[in-house]
Short mmCIF file of C-alpha atoms and ligand atoms in Angstrom, two decimals:
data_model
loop_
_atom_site.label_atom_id
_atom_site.label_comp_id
_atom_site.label_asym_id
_atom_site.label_seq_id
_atom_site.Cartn_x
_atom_site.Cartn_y
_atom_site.Cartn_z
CA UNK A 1 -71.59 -37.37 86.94
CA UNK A 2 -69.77 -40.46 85.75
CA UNK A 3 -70.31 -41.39 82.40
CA UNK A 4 -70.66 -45.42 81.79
CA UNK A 5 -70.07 -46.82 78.21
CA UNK A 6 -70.93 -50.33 77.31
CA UNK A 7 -68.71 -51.19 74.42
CA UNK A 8 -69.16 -54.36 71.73
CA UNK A 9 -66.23 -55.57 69.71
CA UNK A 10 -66.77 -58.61 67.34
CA UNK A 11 -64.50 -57.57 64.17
CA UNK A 12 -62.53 -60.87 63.62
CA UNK A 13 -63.03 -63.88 66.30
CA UNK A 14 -63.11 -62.50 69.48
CA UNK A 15 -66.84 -61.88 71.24
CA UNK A 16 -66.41 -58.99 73.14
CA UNK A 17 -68.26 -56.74 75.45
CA UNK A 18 -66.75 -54.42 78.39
CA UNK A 19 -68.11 -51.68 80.72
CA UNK A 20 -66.68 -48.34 81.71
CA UNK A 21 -66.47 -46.08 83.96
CA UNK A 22 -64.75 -42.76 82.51
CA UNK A 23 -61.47 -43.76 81.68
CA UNK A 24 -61.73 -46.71 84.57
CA UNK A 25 -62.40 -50.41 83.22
CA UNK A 26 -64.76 -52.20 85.43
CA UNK A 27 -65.27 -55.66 83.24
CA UNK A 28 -63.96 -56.63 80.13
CA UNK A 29 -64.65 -60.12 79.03
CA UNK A 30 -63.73 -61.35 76.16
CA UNK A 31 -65.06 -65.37 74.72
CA UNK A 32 -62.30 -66.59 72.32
CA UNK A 33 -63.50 -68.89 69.34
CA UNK A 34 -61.55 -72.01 69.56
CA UNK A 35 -63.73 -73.48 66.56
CA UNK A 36 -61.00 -72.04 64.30
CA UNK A 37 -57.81 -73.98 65.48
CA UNK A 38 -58.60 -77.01 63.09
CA UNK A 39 -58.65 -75.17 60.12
CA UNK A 40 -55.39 -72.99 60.44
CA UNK A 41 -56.98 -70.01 60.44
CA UNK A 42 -60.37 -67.78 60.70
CA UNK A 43 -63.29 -69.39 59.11
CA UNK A 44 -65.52 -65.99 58.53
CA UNK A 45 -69.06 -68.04 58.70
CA UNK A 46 -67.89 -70.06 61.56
CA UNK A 47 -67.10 -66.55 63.52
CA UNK A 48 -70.23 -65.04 62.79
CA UNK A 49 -72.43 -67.84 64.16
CA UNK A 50 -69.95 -68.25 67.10
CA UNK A 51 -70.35 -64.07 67.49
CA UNK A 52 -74.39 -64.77 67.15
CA UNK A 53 -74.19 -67.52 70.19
CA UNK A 54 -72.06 -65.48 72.29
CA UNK A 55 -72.91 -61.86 72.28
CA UNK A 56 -75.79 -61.86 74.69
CA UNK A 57 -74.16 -63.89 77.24
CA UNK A 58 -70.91 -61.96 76.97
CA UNK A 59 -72.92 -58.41 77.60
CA UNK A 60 -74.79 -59.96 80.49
CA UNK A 61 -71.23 -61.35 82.29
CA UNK A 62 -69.96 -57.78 81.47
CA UNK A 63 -72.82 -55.92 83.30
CA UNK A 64 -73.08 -58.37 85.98
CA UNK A 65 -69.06 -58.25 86.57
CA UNK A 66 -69.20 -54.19 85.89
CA UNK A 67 -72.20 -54.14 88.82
CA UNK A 68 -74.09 -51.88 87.07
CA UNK A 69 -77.90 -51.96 85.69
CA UNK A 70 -77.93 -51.31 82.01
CA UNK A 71 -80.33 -48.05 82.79
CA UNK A 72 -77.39 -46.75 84.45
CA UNK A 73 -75.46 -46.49 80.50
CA UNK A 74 -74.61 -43.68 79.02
CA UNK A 75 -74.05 -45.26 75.64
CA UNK A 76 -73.41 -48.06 73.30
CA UNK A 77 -69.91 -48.07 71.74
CA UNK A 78 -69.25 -50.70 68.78
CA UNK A 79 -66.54 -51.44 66.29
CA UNK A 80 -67.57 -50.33 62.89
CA UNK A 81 -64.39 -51.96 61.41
CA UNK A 82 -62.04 -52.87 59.72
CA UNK A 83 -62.81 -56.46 60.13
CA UNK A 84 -64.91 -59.92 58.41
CA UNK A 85 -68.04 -58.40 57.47
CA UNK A 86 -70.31 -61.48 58.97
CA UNK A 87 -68.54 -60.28 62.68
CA UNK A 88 -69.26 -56.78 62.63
CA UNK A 89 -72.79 -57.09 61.59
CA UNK A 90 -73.55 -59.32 64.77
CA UNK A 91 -71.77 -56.44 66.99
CA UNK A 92 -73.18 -53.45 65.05
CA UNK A 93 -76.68 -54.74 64.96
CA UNK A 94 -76.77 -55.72 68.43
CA UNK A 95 -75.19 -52.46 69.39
CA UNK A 96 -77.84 -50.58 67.46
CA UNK A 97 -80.45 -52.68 69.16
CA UNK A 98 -79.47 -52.25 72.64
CA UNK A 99 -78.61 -48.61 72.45
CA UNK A 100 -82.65 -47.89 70.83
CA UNK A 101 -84.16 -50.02 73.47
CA UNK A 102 -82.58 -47.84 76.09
CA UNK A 103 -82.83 -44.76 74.48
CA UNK A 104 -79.30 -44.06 74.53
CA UNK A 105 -76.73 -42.63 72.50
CA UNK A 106 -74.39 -44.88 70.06
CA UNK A 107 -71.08 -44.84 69.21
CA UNK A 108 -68.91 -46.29 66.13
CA UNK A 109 -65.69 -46.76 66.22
CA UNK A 110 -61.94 -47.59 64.44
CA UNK A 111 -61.14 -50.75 65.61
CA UNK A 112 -57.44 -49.76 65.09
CA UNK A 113 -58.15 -46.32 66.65
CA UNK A 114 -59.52 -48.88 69.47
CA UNK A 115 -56.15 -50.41 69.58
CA UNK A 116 -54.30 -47.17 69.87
CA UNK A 117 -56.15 -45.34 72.49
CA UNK A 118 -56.14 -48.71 74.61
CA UNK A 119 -53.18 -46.77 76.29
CA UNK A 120 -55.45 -44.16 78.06
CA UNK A 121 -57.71 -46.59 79.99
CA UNK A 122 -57.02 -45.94 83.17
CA UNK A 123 -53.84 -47.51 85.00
CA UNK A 124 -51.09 -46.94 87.45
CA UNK A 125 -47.97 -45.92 84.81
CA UNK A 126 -48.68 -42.46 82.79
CA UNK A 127 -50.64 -42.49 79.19
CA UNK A 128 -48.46 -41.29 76.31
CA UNK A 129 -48.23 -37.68 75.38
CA UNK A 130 -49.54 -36.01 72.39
CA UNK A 131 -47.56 -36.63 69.79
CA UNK A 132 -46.61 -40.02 69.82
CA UNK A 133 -45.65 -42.62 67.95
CA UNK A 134 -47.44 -45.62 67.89
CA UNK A 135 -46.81 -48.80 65.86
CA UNK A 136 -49.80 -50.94 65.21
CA UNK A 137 -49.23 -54.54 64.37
CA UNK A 138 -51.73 -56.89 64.54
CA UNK A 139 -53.32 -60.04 62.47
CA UNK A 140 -55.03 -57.64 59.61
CA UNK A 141 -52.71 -54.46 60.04
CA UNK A 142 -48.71 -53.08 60.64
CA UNK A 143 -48.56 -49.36 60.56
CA UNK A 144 -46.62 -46.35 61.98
CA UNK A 145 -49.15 -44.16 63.09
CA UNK A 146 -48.47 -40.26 64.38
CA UNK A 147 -50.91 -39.69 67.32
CA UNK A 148 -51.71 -36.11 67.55
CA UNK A 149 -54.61 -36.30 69.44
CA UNK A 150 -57.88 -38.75 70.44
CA UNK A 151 -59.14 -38.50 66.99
CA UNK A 152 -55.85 -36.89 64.75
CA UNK A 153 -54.12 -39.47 63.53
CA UNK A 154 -51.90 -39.39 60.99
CA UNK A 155 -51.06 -42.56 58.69
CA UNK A 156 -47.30 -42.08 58.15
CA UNK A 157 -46.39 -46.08 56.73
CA UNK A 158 -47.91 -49.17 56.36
CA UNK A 159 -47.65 -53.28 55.03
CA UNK A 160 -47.89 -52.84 51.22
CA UNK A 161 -48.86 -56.89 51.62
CA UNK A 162 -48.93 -59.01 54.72
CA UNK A 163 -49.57 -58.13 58.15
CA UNK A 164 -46.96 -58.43 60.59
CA UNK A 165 -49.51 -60.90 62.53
CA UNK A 166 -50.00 -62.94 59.72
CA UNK A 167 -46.87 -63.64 58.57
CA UNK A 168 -46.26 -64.83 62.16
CA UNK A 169 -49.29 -67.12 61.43
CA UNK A 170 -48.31 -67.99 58.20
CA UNK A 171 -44.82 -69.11 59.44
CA UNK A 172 -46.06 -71.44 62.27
CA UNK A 173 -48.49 -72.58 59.98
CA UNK A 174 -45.65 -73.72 57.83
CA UNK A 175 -44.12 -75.27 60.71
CA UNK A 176 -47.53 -77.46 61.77
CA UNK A 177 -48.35 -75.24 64.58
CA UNK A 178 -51.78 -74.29 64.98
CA UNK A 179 -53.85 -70.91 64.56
CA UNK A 180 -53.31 -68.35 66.28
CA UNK A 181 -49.41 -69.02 65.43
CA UNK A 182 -47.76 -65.87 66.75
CA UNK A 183 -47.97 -66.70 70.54
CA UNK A 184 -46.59 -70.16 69.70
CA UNK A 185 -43.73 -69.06 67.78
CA UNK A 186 -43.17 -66.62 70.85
CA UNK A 187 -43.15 -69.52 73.05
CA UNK A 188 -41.08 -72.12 70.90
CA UNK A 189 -38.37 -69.07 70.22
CA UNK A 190 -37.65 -68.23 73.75
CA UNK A 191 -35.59 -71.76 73.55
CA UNK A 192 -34.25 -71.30 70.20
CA UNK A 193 -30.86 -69.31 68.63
CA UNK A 194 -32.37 -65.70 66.22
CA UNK A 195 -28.88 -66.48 64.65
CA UNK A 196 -29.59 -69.72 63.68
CA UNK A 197 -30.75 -69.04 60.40
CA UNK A 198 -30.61 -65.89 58.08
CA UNK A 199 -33.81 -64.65 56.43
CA UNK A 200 -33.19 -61.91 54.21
CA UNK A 201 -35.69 -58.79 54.66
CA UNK A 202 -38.11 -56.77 52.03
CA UNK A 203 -36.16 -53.39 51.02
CA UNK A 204 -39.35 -51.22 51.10
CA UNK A 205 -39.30 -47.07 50.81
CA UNK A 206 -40.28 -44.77 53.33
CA UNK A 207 -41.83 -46.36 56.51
CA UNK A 208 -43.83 -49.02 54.89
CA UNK A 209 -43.03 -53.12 55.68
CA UNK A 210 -43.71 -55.84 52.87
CA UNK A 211 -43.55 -59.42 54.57
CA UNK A 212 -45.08 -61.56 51.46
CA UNK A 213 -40.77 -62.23 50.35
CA UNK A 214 -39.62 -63.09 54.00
CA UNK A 215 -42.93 -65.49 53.83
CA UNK A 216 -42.44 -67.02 50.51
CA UNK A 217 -38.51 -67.29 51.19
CA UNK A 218 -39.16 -68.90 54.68
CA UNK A 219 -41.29 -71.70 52.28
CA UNK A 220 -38.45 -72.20 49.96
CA UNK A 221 -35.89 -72.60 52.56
CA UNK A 222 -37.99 -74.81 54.54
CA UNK A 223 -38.98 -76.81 51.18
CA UNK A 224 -35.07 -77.34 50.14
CA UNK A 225 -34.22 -78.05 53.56
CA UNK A 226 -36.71 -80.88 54.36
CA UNK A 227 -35.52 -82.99 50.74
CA UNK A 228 -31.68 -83.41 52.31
CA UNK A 229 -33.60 -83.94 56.25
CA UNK A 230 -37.06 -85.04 56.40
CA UNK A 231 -37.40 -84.09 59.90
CA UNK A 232 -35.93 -80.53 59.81
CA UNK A 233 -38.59 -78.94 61.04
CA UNK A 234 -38.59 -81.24 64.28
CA UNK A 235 -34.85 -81.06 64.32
CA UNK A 236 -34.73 -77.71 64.60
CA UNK A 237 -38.39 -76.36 65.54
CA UNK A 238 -37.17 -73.62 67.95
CA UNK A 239 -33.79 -72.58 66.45
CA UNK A 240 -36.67 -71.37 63.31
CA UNK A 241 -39.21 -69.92 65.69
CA UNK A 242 -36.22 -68.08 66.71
CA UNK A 243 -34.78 -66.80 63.66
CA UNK A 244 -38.11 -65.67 62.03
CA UNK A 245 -39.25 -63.87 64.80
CA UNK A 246 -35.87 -61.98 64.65
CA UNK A 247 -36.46 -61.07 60.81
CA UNK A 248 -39.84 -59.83 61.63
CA UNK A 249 -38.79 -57.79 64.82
CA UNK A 250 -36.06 -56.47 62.98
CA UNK A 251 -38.13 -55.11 60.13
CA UNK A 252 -40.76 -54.12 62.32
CA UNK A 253 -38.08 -51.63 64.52
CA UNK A 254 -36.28 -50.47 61.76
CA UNK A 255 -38.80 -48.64 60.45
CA UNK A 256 -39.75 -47.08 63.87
CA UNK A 257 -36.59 -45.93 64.33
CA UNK A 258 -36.48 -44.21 61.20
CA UNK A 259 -39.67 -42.79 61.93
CA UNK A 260 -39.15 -41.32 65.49
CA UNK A 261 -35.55 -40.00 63.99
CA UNK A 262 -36.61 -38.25 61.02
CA UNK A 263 -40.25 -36.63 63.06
CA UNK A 264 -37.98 -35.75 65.91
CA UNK A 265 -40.59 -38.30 68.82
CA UNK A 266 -39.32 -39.79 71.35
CA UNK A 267 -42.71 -40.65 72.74
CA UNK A 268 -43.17 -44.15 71.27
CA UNK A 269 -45.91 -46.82 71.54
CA UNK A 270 -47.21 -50.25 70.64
CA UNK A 271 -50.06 -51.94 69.97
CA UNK A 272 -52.24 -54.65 68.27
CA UNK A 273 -51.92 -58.27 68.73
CA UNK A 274 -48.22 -58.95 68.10
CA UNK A 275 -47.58 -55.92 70.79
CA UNK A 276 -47.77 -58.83 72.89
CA UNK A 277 -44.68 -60.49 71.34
CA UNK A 278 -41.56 -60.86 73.90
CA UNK A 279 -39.10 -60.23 71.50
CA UNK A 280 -40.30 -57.07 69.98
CA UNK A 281 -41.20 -55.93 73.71
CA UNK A 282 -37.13 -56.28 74.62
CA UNK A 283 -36.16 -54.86 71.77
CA UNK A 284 -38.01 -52.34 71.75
CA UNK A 285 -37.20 -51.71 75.70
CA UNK A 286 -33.61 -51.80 74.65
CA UNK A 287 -33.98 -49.61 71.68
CA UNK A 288 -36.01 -47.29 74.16
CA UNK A 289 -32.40 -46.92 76.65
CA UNK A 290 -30.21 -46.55 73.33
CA UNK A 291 -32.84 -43.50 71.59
CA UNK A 292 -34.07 -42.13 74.80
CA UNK A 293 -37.47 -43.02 73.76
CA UNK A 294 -40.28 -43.13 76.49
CA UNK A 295 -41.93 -46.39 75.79
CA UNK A 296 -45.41 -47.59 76.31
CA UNK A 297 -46.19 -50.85 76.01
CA UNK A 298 -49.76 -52.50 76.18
CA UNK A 299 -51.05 -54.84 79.40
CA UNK A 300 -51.71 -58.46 77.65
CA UNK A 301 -55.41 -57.92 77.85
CA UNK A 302 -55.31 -54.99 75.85
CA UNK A 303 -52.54 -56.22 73.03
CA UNK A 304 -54.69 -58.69 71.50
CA UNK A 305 -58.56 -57.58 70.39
CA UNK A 306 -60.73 -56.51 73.71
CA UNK A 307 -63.75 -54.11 73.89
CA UNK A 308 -61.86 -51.68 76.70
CA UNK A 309 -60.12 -50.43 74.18
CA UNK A 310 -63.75 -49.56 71.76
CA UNK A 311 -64.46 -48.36 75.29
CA UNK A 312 -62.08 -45.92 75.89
CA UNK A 313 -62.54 -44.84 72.49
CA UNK A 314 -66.00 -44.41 72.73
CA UNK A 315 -65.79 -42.60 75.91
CA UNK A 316 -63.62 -40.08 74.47
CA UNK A 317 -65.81 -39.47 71.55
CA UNK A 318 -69.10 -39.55 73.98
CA UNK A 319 -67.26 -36.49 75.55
CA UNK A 320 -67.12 -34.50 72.17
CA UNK A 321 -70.81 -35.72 71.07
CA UNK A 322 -69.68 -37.85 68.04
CA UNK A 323 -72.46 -40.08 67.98
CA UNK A 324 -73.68 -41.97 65.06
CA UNK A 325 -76.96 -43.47 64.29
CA UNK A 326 -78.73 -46.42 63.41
CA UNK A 327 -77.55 -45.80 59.70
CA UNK A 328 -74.28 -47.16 60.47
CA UNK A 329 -73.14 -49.52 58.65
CA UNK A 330 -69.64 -51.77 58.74
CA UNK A 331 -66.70 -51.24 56.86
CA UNK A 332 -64.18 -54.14 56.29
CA UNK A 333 -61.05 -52.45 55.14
CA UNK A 334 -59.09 -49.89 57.30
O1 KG4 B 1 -55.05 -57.39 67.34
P1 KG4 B 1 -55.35 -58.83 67.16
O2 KG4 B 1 -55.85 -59.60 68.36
O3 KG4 B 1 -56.41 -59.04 66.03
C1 KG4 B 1 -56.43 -58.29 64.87
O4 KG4 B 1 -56.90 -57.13 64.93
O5 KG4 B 1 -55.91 -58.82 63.86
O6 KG4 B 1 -54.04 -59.52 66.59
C2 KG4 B 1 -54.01 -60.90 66.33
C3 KG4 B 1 -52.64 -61.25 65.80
C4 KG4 B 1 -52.53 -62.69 65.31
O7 KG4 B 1 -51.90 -62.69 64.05
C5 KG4 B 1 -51.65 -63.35 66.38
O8 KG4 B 1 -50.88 -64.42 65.89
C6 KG4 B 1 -50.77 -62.18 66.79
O9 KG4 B 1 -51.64 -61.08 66.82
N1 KG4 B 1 -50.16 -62.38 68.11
C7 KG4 B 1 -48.82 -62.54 68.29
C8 KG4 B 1 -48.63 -62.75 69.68
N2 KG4 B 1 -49.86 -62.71 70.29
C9 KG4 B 1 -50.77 -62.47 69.30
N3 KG4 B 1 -47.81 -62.53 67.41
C10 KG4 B 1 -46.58 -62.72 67.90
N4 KG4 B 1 -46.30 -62.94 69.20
C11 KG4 B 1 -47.29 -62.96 70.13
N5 KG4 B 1 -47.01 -63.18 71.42
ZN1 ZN B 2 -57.13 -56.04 66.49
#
C-alpha cells in the first residue's frame, strides 16, 4: 500500500506544505514572503506572522493539488530546524496539531538533511549512490557533507563564518540590490567579465570556507573605489556581479575537489539555495568532465527551501519507524 506523507516546512521565509506519494511528488507549493524585500533581508517577526497567515491555506492548495483526502495520510513530516525560531514554531505546532487530530504518526526532520535527500524524490535521471558527496550551500549553511546513507551523514567541513548564501546577499546588498541577492547577482553576472576584478580568497584548513574577508574586502574595495568615481557601482554593476560570484564559486569548488580527491568519490552532489547558481552549476559540470565525477544537480524547485524535500525525508524515516512525538520541540542551529 502506498504510503502518503504530508510534509510542512516554515524554517526561514518560505510557507511550505507538499504531499507525497512514496518517493513520487504530487504537489508542492510553496508561498514566498515578499514582505522582506524592503528591509534587505529576513525580518524574523515579520516571517512568523506571514508563516501564521499562510500555513492553512498552503496545506489546503497542497491536498487539493495532491487529490487526496487528508484521511488518506500516512503522516505529518515537519522541519524541526535549523532555522528562526518564530518560523519553526508555526510549522511544528501546526504539524503536531494536524498529525493528533488525525491520529497519525509525526515526523521531525533536518532541514539540511531535507536539502540533501531532495535528490531521491522521484524523477527521470538516477539518484546518487551511497557514498556521495554532497555540498550544501545555502542562506544559513556551506558544508561538505559525506552521504553514507538516508540518515549517515558525515560532517567532513564547514563555513567557520558566513554562509556561502549570505555573502551572495551581503554583496548585492552592497551593490543596492534587493533581498534575496544571490539570484540577482546570478542574473546581473551572466553580462559581466569574472576577470574584471580580483578578490582575494580566505586561506582556511581542511575543507572548511570562511567568506567574512572576501565580504569585508569586497566593502573596502567598493568604498575606495566610489571616492575617485561616484558612480562605480553603476559603471560597472555587472563586471562586479561577475567577479564576486567567481571568488565565491572558486572557493566553494576548491574545497570539493579536495574533498572528493583525498576520500577517493566521484559521486558528487549539490544542494541548498545557491545550488541554483549558474556559475557554480558550469563549473561544477566542467569540473565533473575534467575529475570524472558523476554529478547531480538539484531541479530549481528543489535548490531553494521546498517541503518535497522534508517529504522525501520523512518518507524515508516513516519506512524505518522514526517517529517523534508531540514533545518535539525546534532547534535553531544546525
Ligand atoms: O536553501 P535556501 O532557500 O534557504 C536557506 O536554507 O537558507 O537558500 C537561500 C539562499 C539565499 O542566500 C539566496 O540568495 C541564495 O540561496 N540563492 C542564490 C541563488 N538562488 C538562491 N545564490 C546565488 N545564485 C542563485 N541563483
Ligand atoms: Zn534551506
Amino acid at each position: 500500500m502506498s504510503i502518503h506523507i504530508l510534509a510542512i516546512e516554515t524554517s526561514c521565509d518560505d510557507t511550505s506544505a507538499a504531499v507525497l506519494q512514496d518517493t513520487v511528488l504530487l504537489s508542492n507549493i510553496i508561498a514566498n514572503q515578499t514582505v522582506h524585500a524592503q528591509y534587505g533581508g529576513v525580518v524574523p517577526e515579520l516571517a512568523s506572522r506571514a508563516h501564521q497567515q499562510n500555513i492553512i491555506p498552503v496545506v489546503h492548495a497542497a491536498l487539493r493539488q495532491a487529490e487526496i483526502d487528508k484521511r488518506q495520510l500516512s503522516a505529518v513530516a515537519f522541519t524541526r530546524g535549523p532555522g528562526l525560531l518564530g518560523s519553526l514554531l508555526v510549522g511544528v505546532s501546526f504539524a503536531k496539531a494536524y498529525a493528533y487530530s488525525l491520529q497519525i504518526p509525526l515526523i521531525e526532520v533536518d532541514h539540511l538533511q531535507g536539502h540533501i535527500l531532495s535528490h531521491f524524490i522521484h524523477k527521470d535521471t538516477p539518484a546518487p549512490r551511497f557514498p556521495f558527496l554532497c555540498l550544501c550551500v545555502s542562506g544559513g549553511h556551506t558544508q561538505i557533507v559525506k552521504v553514507n546513507n538516508y540518515f549517515d551523514m558525515q560532517l567532513i567541513g564547514s563555513t567557520i563564518d558566513d554562509a556561502a548564501g549570505e555573502a551572495f546577499d551581503k554583496v548585492a546588498k552592497m551593490l543596492g540590490l534587493s533581498y534575496p541577492g544571490g539570484p540577482l547577482v546570478d542574473k546581473l553576472a551572466k553580462e559581466g567579465n569574472p576577470n574584471a576584478f580580483l578578490f582575494s580568497q580566505a586561506n582556511v584548513a581542511d575543507y572548511n570556507y570562511s567568506f567574512s574577508g572576501l565580504k569585508t574586502s569586497f566593502l573596502y574595495f567598493l568604498r575606495d573605489r566610489i571616492k575617485e568615481t561616484p558612480d562605480f557601482i553603476e559603471k560597472n554593476k555587472h563586471d562586479l556581479c561577475a567577479s564576486m560570484q567567481k571568488a565565491i564559486v572558486d572557493s566553494l569548488t576548491k574545497k570539493l575537489i579536495k574533498a572528493s580527491r583525498d576520500l577517493k568519490i566521484e559521486e558528487i552532489a549539490i544542494a541548498g539555495g545557491v545550488s541554483a547558481n549558474s556559475a557554480l552549476q558550469q563549473e561544477l559540470i566542467r569540473l565533473s568532465s575534467q575529475y570524472k565525477w558523476n554529478l547531480h544537480i538539484p531541479h530549481l524547485t528543489f535548490s531553494t527551501d521546498n517541503a518535497a524535500m522534508i517529504g522525501i525525508a520523512g518518507y524515508f524515516k516513516y519506512l524505518h519507524n522514526q517517529f517523534c512525538d508531540i514533545s518535539s520541540v525546534p532547534y535553531t542551529r544546525g
